[in-house]
Short mmCIF file of C-alpha atoms (C1' of nucleotides) in Angstrom, two decimals:
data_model
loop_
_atom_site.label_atom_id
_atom_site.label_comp_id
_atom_site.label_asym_id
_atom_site.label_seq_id
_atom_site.Cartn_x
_atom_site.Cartn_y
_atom_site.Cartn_z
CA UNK A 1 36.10 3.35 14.33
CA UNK A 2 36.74 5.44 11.31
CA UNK A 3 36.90 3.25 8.71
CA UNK A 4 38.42 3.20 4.57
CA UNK A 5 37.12 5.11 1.76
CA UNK A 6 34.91 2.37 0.27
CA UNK A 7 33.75 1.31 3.46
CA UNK A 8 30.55 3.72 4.04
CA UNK A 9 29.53 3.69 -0.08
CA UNK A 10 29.34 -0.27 0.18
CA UNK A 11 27.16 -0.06 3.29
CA UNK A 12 24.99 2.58 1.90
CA UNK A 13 24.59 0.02 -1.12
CA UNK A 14 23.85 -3.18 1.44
CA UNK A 15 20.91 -0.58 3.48
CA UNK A 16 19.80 0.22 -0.05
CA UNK A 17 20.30 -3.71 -1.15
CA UNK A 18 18.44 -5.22 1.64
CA UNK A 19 15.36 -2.39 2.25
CA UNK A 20 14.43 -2.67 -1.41
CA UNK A 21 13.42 -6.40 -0.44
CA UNK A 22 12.37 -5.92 3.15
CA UNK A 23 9.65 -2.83 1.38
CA UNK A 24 8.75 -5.08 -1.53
CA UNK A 25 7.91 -7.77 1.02
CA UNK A 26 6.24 -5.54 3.75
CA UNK A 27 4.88 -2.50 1.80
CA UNK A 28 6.54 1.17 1.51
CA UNK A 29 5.34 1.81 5.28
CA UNK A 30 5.02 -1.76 6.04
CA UNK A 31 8.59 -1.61 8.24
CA UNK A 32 10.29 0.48 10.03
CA UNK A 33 13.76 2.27 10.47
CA UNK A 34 15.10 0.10 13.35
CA UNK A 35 14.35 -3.24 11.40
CA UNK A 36 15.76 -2.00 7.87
CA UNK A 37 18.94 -1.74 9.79
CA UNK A 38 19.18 -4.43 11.68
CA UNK A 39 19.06 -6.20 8.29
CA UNK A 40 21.98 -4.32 6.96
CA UNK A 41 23.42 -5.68 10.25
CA UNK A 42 23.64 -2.00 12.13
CA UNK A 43 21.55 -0.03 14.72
CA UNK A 44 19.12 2.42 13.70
CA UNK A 45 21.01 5.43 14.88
CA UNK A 46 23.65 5.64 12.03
CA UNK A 47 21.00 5.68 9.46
CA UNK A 48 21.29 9.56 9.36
CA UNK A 49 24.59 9.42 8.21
CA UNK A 50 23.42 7.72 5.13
CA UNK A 51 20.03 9.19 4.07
CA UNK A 52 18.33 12.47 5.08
CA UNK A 53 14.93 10.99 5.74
CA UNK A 54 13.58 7.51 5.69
CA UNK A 55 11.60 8.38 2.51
CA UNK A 56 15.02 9.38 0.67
CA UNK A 57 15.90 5.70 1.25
CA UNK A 58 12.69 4.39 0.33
CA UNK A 59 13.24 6.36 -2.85
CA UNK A 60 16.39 5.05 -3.59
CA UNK A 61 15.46 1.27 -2.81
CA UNK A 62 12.82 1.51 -5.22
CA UNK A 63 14.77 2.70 -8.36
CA UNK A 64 17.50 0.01 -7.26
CA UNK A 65 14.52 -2.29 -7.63
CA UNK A 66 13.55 -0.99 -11.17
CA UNK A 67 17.02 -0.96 -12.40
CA UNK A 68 17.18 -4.88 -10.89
CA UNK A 69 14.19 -5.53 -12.41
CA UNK A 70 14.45 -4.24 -15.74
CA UNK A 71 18.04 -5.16 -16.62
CA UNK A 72 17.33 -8.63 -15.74
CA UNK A 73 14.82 -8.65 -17.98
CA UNK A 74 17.24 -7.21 -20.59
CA UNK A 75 20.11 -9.41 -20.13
CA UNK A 76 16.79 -12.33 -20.55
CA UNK A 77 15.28 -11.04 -23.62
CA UNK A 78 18.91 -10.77 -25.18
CA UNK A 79 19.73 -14.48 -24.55
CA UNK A 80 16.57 -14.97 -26.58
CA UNK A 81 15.55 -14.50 -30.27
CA UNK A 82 13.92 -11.43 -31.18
CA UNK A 83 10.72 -13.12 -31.87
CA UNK A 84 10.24 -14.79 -28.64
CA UNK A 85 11.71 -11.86 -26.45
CA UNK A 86 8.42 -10.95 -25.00
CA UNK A 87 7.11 -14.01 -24.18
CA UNK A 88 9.85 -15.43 -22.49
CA UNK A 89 9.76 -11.89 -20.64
CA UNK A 90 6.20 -12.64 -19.56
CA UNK A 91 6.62 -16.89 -19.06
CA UNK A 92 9.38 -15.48 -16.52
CA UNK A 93 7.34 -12.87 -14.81
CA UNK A 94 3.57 -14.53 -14.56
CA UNK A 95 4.97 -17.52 -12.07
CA UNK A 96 4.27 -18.93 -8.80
CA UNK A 97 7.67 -18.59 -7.87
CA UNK A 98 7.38 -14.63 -8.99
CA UNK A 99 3.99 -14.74 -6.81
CA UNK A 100 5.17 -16.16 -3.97
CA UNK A 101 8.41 -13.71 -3.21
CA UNK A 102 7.49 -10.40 -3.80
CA UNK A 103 11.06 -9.38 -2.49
CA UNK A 104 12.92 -10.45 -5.18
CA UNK A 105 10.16 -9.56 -7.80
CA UNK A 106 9.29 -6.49 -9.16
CA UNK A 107 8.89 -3.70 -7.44
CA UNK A 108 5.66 -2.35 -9.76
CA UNK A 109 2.97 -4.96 -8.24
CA UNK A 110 4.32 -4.53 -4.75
CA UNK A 111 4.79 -0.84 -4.58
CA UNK A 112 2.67 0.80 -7.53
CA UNK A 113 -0.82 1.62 -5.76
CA UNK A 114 1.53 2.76 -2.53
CA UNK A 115 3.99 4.91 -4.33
CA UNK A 116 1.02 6.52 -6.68
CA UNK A 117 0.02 7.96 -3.13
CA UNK A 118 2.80 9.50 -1.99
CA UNK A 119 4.13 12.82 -2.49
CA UNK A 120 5.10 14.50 -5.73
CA UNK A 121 8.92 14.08 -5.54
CA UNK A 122 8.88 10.40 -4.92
CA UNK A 123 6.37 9.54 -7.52
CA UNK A 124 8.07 11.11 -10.20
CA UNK A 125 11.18 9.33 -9.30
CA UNK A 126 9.19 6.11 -9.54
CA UNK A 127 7.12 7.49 -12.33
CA UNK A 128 11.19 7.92 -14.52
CA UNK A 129 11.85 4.05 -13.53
CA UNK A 130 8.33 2.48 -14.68
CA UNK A 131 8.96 4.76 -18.14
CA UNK A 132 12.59 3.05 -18.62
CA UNK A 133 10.91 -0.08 -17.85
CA UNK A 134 8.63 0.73 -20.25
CA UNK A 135 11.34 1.42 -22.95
CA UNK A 136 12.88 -1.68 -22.30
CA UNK A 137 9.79 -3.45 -22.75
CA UNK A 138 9.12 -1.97 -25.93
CA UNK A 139 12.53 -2.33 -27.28
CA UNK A 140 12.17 -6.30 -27.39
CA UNK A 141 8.64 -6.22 -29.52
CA UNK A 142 10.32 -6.18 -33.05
CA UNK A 143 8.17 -5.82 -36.26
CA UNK A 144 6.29 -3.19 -35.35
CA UNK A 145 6.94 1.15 -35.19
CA UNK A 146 8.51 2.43 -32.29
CA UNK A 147 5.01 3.93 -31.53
CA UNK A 148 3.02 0.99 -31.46
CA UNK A 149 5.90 -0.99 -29.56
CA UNK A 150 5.43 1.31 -26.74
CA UNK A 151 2.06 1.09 -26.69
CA UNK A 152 2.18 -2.68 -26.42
CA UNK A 153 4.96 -2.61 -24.02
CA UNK A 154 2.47 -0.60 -21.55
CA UNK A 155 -0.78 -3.00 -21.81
CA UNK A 156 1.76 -5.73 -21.74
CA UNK A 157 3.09 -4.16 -18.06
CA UNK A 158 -0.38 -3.70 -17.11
CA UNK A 159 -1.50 -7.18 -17.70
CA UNK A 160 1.55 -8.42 -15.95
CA UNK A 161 1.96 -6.64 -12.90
CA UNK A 162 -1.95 -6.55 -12.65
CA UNK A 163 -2.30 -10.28 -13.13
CA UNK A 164 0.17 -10.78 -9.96
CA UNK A 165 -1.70 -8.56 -7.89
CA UNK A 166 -4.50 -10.21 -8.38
CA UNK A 167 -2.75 -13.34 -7.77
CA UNK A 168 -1.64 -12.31 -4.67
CA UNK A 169 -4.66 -11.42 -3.87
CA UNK A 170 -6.17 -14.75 -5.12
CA UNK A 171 -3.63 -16.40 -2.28
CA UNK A 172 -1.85 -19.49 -3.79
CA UNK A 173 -4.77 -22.31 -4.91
CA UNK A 174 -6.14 -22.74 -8.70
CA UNK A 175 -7.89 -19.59 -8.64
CA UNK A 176 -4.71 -17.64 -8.00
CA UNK A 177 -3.10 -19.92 -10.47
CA UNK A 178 -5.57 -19.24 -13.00
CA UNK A 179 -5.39 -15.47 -12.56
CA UNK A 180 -1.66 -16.08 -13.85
CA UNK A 181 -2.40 -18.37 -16.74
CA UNK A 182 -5.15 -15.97 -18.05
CA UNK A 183 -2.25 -13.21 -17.78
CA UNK A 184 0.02 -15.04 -20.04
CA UNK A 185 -2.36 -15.97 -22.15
CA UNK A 186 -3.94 -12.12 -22.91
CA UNK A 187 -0.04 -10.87 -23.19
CA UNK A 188 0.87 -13.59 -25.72
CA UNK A 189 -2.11 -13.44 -27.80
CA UNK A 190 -2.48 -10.19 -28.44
CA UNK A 191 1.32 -10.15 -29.21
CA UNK A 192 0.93 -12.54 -31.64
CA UNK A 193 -2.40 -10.71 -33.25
CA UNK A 194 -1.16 -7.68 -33.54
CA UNK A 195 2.22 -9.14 -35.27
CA UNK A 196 -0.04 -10.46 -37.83
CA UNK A 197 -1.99 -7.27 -38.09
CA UNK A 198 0.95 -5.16 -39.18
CA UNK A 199 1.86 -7.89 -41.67
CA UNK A 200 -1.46 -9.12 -43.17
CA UNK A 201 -4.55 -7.62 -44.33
CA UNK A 202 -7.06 -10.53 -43.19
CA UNK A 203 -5.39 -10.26 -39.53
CA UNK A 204 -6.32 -6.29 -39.90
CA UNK A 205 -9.63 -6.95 -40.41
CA UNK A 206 -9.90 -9.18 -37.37
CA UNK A 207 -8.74 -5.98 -35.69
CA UNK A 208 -11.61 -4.43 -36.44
CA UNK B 1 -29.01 9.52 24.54
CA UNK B 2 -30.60 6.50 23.56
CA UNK B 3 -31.00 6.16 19.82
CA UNK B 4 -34.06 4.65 17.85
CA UNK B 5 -33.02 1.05 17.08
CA UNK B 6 -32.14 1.81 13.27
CA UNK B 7 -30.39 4.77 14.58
CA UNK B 8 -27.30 2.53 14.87
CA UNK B 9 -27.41 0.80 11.68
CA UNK B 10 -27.52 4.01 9.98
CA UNK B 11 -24.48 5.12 11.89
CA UNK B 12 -22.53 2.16 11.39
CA UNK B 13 -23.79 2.28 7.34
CA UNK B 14 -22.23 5.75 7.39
CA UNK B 15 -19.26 4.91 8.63
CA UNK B 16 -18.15 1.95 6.80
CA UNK B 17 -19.33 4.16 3.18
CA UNK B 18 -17.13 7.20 4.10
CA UNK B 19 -14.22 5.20 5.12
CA UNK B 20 -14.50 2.91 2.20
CA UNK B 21 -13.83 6.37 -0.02
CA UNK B 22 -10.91 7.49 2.54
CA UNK B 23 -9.18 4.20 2.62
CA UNK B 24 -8.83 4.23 -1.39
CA UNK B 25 -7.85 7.78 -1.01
CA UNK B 26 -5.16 7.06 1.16
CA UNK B 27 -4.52 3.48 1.51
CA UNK B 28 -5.49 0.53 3.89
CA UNK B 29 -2.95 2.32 6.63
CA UNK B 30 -3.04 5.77 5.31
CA UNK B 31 -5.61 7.61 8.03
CA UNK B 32 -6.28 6.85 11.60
CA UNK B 33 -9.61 6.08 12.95
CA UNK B 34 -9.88 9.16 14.09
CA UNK B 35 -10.18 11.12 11.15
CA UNK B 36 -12.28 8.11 9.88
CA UNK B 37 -14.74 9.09 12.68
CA UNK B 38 -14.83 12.65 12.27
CA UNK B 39 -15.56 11.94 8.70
CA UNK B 40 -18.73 10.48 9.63
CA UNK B 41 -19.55 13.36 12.09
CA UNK B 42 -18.28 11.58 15.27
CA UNK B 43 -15.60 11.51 18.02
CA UNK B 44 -13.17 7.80 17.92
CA UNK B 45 -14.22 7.09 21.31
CA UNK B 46 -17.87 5.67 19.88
CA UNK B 47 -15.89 3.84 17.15
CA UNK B 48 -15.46 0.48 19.10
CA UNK B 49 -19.29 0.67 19.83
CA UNK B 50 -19.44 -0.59 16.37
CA UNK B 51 -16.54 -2.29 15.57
CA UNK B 52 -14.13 -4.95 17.34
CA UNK B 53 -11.24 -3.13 15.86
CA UNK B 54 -9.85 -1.07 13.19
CA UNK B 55 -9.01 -4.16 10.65
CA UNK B 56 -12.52 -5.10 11.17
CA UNK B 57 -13.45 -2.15 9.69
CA UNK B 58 -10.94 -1.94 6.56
CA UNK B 59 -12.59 -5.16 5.83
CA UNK B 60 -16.08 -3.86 5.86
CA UNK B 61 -15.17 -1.14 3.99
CA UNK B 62 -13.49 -3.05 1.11
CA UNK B 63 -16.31 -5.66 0.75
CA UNK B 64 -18.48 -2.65 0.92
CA UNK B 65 -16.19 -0.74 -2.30
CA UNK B 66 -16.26 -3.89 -4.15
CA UNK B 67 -19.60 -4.74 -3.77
CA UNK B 68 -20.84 -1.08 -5.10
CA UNK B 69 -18.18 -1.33 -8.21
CA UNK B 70 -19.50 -4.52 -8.67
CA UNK B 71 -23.49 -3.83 -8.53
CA UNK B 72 -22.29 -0.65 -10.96
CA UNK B 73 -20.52 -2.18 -13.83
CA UNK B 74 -23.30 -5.17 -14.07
CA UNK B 75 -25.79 -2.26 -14.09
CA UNK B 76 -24.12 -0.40 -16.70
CA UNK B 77 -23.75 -3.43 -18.33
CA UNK B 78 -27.82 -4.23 -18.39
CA UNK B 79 -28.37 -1.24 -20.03
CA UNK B 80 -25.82 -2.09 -23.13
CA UNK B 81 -25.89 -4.81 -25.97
CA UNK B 82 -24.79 -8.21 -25.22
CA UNK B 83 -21.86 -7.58 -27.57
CA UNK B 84 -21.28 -4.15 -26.57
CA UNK B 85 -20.92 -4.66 -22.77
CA UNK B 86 -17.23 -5.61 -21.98
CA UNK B 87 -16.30 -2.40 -24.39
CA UNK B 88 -18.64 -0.01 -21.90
CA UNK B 89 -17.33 -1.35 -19.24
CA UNK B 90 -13.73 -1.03 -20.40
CA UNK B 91 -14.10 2.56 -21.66
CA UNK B 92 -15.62 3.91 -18.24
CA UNK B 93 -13.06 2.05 -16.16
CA UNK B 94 -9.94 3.19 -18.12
CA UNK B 95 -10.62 7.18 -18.10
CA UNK B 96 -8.66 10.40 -16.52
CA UNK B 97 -11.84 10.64 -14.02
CA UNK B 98 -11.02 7.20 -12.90
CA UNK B 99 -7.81 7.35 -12.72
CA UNK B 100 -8.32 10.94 -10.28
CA UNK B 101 -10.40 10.04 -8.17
CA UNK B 102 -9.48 6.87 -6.87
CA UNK B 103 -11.41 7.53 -3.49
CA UNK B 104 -14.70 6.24 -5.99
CA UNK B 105 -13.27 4.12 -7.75
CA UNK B 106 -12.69 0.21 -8.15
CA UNK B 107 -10.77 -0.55 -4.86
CA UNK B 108 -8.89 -3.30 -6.75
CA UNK B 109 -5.98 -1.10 -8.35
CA UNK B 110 -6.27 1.27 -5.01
CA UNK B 111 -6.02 -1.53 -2.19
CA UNK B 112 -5.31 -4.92 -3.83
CA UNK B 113 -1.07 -4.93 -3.18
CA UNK B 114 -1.53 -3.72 0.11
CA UNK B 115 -4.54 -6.66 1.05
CA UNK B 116 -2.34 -9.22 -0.36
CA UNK B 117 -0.02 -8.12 1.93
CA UNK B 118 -2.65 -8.43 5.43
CA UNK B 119 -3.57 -11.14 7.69
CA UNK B 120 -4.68 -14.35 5.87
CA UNK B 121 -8.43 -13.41 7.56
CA UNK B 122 -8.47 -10.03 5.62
CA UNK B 123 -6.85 -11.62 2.12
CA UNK B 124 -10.05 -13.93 2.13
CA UNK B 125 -12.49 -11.64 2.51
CA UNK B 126 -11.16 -9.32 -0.43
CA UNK B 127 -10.38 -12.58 -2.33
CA UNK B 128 -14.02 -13.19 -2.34
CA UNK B 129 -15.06 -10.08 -3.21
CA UNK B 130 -12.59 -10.12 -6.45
CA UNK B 131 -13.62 -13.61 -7.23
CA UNK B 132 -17.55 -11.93 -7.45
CA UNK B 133 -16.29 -9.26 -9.52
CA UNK B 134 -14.42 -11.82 -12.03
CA UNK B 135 -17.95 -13.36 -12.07
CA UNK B 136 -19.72 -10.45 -13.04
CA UNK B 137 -17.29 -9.40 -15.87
CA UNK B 138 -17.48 -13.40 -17.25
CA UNK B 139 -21.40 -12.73 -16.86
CA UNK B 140 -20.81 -9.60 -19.79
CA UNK B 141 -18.62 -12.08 -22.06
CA UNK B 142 -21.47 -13.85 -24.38
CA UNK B 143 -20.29 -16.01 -27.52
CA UNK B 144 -17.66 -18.28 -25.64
CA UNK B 145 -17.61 -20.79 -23.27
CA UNK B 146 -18.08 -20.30 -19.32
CA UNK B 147 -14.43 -20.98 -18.38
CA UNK B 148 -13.04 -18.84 -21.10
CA UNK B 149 -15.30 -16.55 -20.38
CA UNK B 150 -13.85 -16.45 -16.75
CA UNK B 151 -10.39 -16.81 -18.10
CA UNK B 152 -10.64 -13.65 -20.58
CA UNK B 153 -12.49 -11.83 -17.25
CA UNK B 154 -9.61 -11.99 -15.45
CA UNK B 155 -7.41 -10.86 -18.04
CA UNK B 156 -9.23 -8.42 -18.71
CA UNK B 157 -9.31 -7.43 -15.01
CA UNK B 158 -5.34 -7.74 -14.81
CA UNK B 159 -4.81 -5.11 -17.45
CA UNK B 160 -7.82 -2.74 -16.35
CA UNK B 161 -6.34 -2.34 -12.68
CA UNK B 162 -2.46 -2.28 -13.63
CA UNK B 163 -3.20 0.17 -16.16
CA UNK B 164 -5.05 2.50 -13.86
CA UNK B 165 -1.95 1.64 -11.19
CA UNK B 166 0.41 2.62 -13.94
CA UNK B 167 -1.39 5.55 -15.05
CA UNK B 168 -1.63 6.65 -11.14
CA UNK B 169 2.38 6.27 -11.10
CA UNK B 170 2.62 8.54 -14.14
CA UNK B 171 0.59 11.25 -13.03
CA UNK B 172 -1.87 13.29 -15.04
CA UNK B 173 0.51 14.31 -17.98
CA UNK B 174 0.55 12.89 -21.49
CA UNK B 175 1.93 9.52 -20.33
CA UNK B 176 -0.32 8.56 -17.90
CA UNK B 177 -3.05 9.33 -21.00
CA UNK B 178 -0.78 6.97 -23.18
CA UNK B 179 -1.14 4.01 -20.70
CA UNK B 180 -4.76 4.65 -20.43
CA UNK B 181 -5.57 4.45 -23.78
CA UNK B 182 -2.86 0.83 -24.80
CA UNK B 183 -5.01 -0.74 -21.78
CA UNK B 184 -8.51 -0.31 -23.44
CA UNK B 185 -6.77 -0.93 -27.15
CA UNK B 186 -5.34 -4.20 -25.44
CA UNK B 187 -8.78 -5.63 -23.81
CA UNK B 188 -10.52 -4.63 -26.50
CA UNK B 189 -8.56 -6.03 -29.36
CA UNK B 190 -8.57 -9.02 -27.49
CA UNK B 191 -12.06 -9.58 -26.97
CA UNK B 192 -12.97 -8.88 -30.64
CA UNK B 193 -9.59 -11.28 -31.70
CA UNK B 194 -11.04 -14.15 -28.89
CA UNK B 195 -14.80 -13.97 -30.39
CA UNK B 196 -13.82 -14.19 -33.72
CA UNK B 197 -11.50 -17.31 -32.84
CA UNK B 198 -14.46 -19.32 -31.56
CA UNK B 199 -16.76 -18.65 -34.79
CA UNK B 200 -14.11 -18.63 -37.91
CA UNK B 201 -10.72 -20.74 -38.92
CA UNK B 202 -8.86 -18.07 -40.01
CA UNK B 203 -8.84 -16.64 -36.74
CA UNK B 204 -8.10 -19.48 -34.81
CA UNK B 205 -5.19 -19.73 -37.02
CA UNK B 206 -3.50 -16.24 -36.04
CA UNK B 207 -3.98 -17.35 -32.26
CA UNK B 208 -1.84 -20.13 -33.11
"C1'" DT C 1 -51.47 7.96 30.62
"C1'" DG C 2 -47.82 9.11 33.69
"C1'" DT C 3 -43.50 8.23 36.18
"C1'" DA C 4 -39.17 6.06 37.54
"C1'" DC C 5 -35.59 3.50 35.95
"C1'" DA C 6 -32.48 1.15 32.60
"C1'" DT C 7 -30.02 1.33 28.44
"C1'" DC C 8 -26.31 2.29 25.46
"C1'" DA C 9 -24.50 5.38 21.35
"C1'" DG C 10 -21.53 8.74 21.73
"C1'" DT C 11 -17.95 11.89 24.31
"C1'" DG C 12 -13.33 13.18 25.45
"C1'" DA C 13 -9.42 12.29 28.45
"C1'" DA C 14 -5.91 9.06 29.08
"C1'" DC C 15 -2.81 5.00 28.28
"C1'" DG C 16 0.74 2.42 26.14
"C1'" DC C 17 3.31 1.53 22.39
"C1'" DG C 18 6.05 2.05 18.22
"C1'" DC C 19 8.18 4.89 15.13
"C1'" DG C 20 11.12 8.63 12.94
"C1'" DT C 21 14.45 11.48 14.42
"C1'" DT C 22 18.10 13.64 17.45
"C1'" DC C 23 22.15 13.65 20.13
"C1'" DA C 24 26.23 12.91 23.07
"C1'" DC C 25 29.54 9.72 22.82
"C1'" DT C 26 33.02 6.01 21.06
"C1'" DG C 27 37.13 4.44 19.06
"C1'" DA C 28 39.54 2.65 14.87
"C1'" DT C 29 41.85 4.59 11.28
"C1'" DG C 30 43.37 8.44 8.17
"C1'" DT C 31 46.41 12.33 8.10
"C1'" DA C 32 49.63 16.11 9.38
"C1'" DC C 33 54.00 16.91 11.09
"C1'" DT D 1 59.22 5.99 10.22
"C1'" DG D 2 56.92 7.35 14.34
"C1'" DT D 3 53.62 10.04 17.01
"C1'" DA D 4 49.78 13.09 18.15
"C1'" DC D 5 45.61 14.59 16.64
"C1'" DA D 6 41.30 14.84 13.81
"C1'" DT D 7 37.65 12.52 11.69
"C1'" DC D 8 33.29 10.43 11.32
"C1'" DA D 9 30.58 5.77 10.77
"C1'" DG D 10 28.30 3.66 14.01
"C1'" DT D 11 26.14 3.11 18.98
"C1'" DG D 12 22.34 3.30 22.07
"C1'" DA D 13 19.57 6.24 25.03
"C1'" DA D 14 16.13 9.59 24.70
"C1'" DC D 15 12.49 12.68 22.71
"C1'" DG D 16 8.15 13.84 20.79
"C1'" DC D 17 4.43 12.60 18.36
"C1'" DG D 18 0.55 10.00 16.50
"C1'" DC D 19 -2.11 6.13 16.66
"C1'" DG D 20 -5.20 2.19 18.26
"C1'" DT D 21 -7.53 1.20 22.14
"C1'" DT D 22 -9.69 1.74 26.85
"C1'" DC D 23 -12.61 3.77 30.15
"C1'" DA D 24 -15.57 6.57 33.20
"C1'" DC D 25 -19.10 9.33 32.17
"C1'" DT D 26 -23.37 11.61 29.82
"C1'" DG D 27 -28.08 12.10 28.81
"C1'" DA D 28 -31.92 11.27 25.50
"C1'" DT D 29 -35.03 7.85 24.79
"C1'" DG D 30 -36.98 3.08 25.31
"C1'" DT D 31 -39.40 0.27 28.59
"C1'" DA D 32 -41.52 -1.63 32.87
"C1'" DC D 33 -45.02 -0.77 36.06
#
DNA sequence: TGTACATCAGTGAACGCGCGTTCACTGATGTAC
DNA sequence: TGTACATCAGTGAACGCGCGTTCACTGATGTAC
């Protein structure tokens, strides 16, 4: 069954598609081969004719993650006013639903620790993706240098992805949903201090 | 040969400590209790001599990790100012040795995605454990109230593990410094911002 | 105190299972003539 | 346009390996007498 042109690119995009959830969910090792194609509705032996090693697909799943992940953000934050960019970036991330599917979230809380482990190659892939992510985060603080935007944009993705893991963690009651309030909070706060620190000499002071 | 009867304690002590090191190396799945055992200068035949199974382990292990980061930072923290504490505790959590050797390190930002991920049974356990160490980081948070105390702990938690998780992902380069150093900015700044908002107007007014 | 026996932490071979990977084969469709 | 052949995405059995777990056995030391 030979099939068109098209054909073998758009299932390599549905194995990609449908592993990037299935690893979010279960963890980089947490399933196997066999399963991940039964998903994409195939058996496991024509997975060789699509990636050279399971870990080339795990690679790719993850950056199709990222890229989800941070242009959905973008396409957000530009359907919002400068001003309130970020927070409506973090009143969309720190959310039970968010905590509760890990599939369809991002892939930085449910992969991080995991990938951080593995070898060079694939870490560096993931380690281009979080930086991007990272870029895009920054470019939706306004106000502020490019410098300092960065360097917001990476505690804010710390508190965020942290908060969720240790709302996962926390399981679903009012400590877990605590663990995400206090995340929002910290992220909003401090974006709103050091606004007014950049703009205002009594905020500076408060700085320090 | 019969042991003396603290023979096996000792044994089983040993065990759980070097695996606790090994399984934030590696990961929660990343070595076999095999290698586990010969860490501790044993074959894996003895190993279910001391435990029902390898899970029951992990979990030993982890409370055992947590525990000893916990029974650390409150010690550093004794030996510190009031006022000073959080800071101390911020500055040796977020550093390049940290973020290298995660095998003695906090087990939160090595292990908490994939424990979120296990059996309800094992979540709990590690659940309580972080609950403990939110506790002890509240305890180091004088001048406010208990429950924002608790609430700024957990912040403050969020950000120090996903920044060490980020800074993992990035590697060892300039980066991976970067996101070190906008994690401690971030808790810090907000712990001076939140202190001065429950003792002066002016401050509560840039909060809000 | 001395002796015979019981105990059980630890050994190392073996089992069963699942997983990543390989391979011979299939057959629908593209392509050459 | 029609026909014969080539291609190759996908199938499903099989391989080899590692891992968690089991088990018969060992032998030094505790304990009963």
């Amino acid at each position: 069954m030979r099939y068109s042109r098209e054909h073998k690119q758009e299932t390599h995009a549905r194995i990609v598609k449908k592993a990037s959830v299935r690893l979010r969910e279960k963890g980089a090792h947490g399933i196997g081969v066999a399963d991940l194609m039964k998903d994409a509705g195939l058996t496991h032996g024509g997975f060789y004719a699509h990636f050279d090693s399971r870990e080339a697909l795990v690679i790719e799943a993850f950056a199709h993650a990222m890229d989800r992940s941070t242009d959905h953000w973008r396409k957000i934050a530009e359907q919002t006013p400068p001003e309130q960019r970020l927070a409506t970036i973090v009143d969309s991330y720190l959310t039970r639903v968010h905590r509760d599917d890990p599939g369809h979230g991002c892939a930085v809380p449910a992969l991080g620790a995991e990938i951080a482990r593995e070898n060079p190659r694939t870490r560096k892939a993931f380690a281009a993706k979080l930086e991007q992510m990272i870029d895009m985060l920054a470019d939706q603080i306004p106000e502020v240098s490019r410098k300092a935007a960065r360097q917001q944009a990476m505690a804010a993705l710390a508190t965020m992805m942290g908060a969720l893991v240790l709302a996962r963690v926390a399981g679903s009651g009012e400590f877990s949903d605590e663990i995400l309030s206090a995340g929002r909070d910290a992220v909003l706060d401090r974006a709103a201090s050091a606004k007014k620190a950049t703009s205002g000499k009594a905020a500076k002071a408060i700085r320090h």
